Coordinates of C-alpha atoms in Angstrom, one line a residue:
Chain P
X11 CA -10.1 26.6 0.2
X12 CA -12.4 28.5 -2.3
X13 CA -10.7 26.4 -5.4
X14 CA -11.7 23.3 -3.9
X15 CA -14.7 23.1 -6.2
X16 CA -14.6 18.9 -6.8
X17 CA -15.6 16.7 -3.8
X18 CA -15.9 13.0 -3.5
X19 CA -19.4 13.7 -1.9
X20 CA -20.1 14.8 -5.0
X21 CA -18.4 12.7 -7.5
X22 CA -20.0 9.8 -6.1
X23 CA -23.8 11.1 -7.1
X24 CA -22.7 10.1 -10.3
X25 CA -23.0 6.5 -11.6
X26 CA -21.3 6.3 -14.7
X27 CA -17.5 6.4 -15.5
X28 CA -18.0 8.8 -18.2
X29 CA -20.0 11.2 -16.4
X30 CA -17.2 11.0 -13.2
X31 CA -14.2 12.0 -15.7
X32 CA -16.1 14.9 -17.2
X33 CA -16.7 16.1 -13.9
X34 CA -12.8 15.7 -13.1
X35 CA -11.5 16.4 -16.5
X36 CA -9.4 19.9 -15.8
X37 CA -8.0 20.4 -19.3
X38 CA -4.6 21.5 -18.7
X39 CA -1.9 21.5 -21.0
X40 CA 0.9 18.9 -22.1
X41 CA 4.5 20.9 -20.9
X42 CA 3.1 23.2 -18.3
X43 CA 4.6 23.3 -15.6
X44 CA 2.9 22.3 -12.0
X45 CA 5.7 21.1 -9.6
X46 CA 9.0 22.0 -11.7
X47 CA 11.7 22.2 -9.6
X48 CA 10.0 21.4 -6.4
X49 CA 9.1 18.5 -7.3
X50 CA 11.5 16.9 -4.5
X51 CA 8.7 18.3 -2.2
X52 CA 6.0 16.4 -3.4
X53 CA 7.8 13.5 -3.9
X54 CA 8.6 13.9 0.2
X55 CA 5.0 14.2 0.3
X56 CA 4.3 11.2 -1.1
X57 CA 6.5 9.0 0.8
X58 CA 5.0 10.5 4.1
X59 CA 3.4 8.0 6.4
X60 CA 0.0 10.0 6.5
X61 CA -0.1 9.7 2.7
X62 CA 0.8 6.1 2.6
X63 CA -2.3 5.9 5.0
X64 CA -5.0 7.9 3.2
X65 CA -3.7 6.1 0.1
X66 CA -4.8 2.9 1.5
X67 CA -8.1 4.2 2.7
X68 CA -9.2 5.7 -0.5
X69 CA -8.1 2.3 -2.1
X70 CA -10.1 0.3 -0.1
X71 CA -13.1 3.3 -0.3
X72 CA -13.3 2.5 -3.7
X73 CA -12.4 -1.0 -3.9
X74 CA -9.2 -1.0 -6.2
X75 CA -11.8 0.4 -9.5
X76 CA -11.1 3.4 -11.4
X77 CA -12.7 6.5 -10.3
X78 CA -14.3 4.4 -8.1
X79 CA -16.9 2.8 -10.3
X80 CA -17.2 -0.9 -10.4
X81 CA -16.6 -3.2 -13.4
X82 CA -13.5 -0.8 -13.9
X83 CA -10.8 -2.7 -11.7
X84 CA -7.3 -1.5 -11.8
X85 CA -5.4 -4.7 -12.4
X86 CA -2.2 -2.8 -11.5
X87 CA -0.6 0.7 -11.3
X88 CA -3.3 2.5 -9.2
X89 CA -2.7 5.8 -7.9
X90 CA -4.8 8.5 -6.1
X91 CA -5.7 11.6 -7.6
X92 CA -5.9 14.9 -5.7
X93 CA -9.3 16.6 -7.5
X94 CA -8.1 19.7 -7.3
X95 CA -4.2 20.2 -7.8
X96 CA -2.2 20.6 -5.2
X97 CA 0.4 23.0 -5.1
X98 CA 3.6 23.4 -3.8
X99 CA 2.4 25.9 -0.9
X100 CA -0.3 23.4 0.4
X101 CA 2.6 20.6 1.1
X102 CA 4.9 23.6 2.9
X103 CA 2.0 25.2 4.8
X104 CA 0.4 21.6 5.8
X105 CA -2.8 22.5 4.6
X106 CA -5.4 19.6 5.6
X107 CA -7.5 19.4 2.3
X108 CA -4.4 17.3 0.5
X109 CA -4.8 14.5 3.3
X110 CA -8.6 14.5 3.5
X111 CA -10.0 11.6 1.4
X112 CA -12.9 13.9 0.1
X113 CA -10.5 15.2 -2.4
X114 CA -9.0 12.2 -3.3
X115 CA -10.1 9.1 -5.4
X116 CA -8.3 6.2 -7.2
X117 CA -7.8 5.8 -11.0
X118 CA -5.2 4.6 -13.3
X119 CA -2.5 6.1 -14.8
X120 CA -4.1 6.7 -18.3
X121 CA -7.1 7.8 -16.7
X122 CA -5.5 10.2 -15.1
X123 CA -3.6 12.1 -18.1
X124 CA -7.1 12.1 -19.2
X125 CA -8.4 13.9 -16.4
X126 CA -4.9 16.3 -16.4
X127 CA -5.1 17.2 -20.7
X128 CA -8.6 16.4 -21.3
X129 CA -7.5 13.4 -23.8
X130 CA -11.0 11.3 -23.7
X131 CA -9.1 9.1 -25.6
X132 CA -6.7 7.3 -23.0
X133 CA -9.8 6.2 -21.2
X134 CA -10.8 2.6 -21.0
X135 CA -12.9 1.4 -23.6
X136 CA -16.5 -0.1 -22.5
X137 CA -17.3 -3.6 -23.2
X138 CA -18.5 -3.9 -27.0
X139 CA -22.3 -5.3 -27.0
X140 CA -22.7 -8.5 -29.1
X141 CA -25.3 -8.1 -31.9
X142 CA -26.6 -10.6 -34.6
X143 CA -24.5 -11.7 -36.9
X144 CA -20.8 -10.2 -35.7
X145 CA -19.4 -13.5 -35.5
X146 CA -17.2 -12.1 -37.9
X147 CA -13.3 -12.3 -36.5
X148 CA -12.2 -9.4 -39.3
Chain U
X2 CA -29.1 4.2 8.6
X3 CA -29.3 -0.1 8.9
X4 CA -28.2 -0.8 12.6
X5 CA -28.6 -4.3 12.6
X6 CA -24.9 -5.9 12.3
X7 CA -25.4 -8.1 10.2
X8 CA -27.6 -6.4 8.0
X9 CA -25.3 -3.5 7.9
X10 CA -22.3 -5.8 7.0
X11 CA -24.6 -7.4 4.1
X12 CA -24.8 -4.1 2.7
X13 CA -20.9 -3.2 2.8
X14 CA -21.0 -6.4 1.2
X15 CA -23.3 -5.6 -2.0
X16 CA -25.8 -8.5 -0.9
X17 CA -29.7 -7.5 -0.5
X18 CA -31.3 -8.0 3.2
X19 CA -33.5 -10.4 1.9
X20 CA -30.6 -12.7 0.2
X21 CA -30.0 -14.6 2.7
X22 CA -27.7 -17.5 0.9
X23 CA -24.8 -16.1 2.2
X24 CA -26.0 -15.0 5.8
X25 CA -24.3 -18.2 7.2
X26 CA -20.6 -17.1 6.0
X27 CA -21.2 -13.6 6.8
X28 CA -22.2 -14.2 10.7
X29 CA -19.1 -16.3 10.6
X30 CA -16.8 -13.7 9.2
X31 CA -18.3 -11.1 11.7
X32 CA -18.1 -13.8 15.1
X33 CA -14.2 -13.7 13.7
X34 CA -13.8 -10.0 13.8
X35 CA -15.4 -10.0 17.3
X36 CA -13.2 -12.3 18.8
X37 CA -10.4 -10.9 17.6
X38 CA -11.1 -7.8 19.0
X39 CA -11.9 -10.0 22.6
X40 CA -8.0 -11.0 22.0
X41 CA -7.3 -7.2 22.0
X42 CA -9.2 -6.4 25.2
X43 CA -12.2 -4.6 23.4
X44 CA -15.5 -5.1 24.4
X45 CA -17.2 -7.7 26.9
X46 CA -15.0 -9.7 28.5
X47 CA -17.1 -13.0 27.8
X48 CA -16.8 -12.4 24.5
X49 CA -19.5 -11.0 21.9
X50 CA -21.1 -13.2 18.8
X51 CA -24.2 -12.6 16.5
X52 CA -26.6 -15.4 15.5
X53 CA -29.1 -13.5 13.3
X54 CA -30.0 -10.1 12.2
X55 CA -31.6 -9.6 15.6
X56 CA -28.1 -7.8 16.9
X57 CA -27.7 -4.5 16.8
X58 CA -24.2 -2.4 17.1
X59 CA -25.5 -1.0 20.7
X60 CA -25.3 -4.6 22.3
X61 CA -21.3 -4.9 21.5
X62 CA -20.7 -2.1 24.7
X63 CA -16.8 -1.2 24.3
X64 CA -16.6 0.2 28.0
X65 CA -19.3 1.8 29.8
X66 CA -19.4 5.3 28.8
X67 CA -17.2 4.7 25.3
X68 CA -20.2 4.5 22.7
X69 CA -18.5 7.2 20.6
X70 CA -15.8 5.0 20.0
X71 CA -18.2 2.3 18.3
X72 CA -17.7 3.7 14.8
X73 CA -14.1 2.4 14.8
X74 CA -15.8 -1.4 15.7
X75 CA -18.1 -0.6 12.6
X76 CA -16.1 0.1 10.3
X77 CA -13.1 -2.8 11.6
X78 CA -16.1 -5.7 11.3
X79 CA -17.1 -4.5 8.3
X80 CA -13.5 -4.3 6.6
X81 CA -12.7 -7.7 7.9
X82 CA -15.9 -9.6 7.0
X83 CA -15.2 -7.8 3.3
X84 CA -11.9 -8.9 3.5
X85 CA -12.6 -12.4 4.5
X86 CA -16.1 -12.9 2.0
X87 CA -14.7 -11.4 -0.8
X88 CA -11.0 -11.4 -0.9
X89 CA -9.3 -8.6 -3.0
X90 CA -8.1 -9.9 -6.1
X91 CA -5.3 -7.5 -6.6
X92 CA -2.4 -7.1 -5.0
X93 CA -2.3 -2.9 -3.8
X94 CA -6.2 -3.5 -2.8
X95 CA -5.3 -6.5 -0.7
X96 CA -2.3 -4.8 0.8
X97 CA -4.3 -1.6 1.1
X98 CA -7.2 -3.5 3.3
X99 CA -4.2 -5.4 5.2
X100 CA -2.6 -2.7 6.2
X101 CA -6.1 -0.6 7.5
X102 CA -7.1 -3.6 9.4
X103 CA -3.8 -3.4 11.1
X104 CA -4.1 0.4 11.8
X105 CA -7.6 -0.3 13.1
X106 CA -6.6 -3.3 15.6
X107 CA -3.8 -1.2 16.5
X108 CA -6.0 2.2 17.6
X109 CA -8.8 0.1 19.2
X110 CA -5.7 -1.2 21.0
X111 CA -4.8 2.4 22.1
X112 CA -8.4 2.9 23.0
X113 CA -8.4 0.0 25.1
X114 CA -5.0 0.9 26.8
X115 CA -6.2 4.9 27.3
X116 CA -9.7 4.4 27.5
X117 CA -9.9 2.2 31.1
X118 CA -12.6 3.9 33.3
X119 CA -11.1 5.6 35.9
X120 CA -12.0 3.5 38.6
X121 CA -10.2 0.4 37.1
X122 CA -7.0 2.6 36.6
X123 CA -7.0 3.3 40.0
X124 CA -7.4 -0.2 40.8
X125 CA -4.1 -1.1 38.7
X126 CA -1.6 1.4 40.1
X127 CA -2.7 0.2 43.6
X128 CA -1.7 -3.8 42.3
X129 CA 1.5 -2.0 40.9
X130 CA 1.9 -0.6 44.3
X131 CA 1.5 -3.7 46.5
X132 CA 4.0 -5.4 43.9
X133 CA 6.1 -2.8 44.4
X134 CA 6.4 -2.9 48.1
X135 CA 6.2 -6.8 48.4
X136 CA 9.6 -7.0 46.1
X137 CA 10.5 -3.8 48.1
X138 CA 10.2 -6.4 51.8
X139 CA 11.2 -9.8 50.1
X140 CA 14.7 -7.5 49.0
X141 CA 15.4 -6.0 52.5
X142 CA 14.5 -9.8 54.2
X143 CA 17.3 -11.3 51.9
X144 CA 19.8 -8.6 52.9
X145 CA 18.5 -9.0 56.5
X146 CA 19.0 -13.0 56.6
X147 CA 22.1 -12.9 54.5
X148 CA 25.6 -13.9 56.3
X149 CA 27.5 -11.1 58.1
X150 CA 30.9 -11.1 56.6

């Protein structure tokens, strides 16, 4: 339990998306390896009914936006996000912190590549604020 | 921490105590919650509604002695006034809220079922009892009246 630096408890102290992804964002690589060929365990994992049931709470914890902040709703494809990766060992040895919903929180599927390789640039775009004159269509 | 019901639901609900536009639907959404759970068996038997802020979570007594058990009632009313006031417009959040509403009715359901006081339980398996033996005497007078062959 000492790697499990990134808490929802936490998370939620900030207001802004931005600020939530950089506290997320774990820089890994594109290629490297986290389930490989065990990836049939996670996948059990996921179709477990005590997933399927913290999946809904988290949902409804952070009503359908991404990283929980509003204004960002997920108008499809949401999925939950373990803060701090699980591995294969925590699905075999049942370990509690992968089912506990202060480890979890919901976000899309760009977002989360974002938060995986650190690509800032797959997040959603804020909305552009009008000024004078940008009536402009090109 | 807010322990006014329907000031507590307002703020699950993102609406100011002193908005009070909407207080009319929420106290409607919340009487709904309540008598569904008086359709499960949870709480008083008469039934439980709110009128005003004036309520507070300790009136709605689950069974004497259960007041740990109230933060399941909490968090059920406030999930199904949310649901009700401001429906999900997507289709994994609405499913999502469906199917923890279910999960909640069903463990107050349990609680209901395993939570009896004992004195109640008692009085149960004695009913069962007596039933038991009444269809235990009606059986042996049939076989005692029937004809001989």
């Amino acid at each position: 339990m000492s790697t499990m630096t990134r808490r929802y408890s936490e998370l939620s102290r900030f207001g802004s998306f931005e600020k939530r992804y950089e506290y997320l964002r774990l820089g890994g690589e594109v290629g490297q390896s986290t389930f490989g060929f065990d990836r049939h365990i996670n996948q059990k994992f996921y179709r477990s009914r005590e997933w399927k049931q913290i999946r809904d709470f988290v949902i409804v914890r952070d009503s359908g936006c991404d990283l929980g902040i509003s204004g960002y709703e997920i108008a499809q494809g949401a999925l939950i996000h373990h803060m701090n990766p699980m591995s294969v060992n925590d699905i075999i040895h049942g370990n509690d912190w992968i089912l506990n919903p202060d480890f979890l929180i919901t976000t899309t599927q760009n977002t989360h590549n974002a938060i995986h390789y650190g690509d800032a640039s797959l997040l959603p775009k804020g909305v552009v604020v009008r000024q004078p004159g940008d009536t402009k269509l090109w | 921490m807010e322990n006014s019901i329907l000031l507590s639901t307002k703020k699950v609900l993102n609406l100011a105590p002193e908005y009070t536009v909407f207080d009319e639907d929420v106290i409607m959404h919340i009487n709904a919650a309540f008598s569904i759970l008086n359709q499960l068996g949870v709480g008083p038997v008469e039934g439980f509604t709110i009128q005003d802020e004036a309520a507070i979570w300790e009136d709605f007594i689950l069974l004497p002695g259960s007041e740990p058990s109230l933060g399941l009632v909490k968090t059920y009313v406030q999930l199904k006034a949310r649901f009700l006031f401001d429906p999900p417009t997507t289709s994994f959040l609405l499913e999502a809220m469906k199917e923890q509403i279910e999960q909640y009715e069903w463990r107050l359901n349990v609680f209901r079922e395993y939570a009896l006081p004992g004195e109640e339980a008692n009085r149960e398996l004695e009913r069962e009892r007596e039933e038991f033996h009444r269809a235990l005497r009606r059986q042996r007078n049939a076989l005692g009246s029937a004809p001989q062959s």
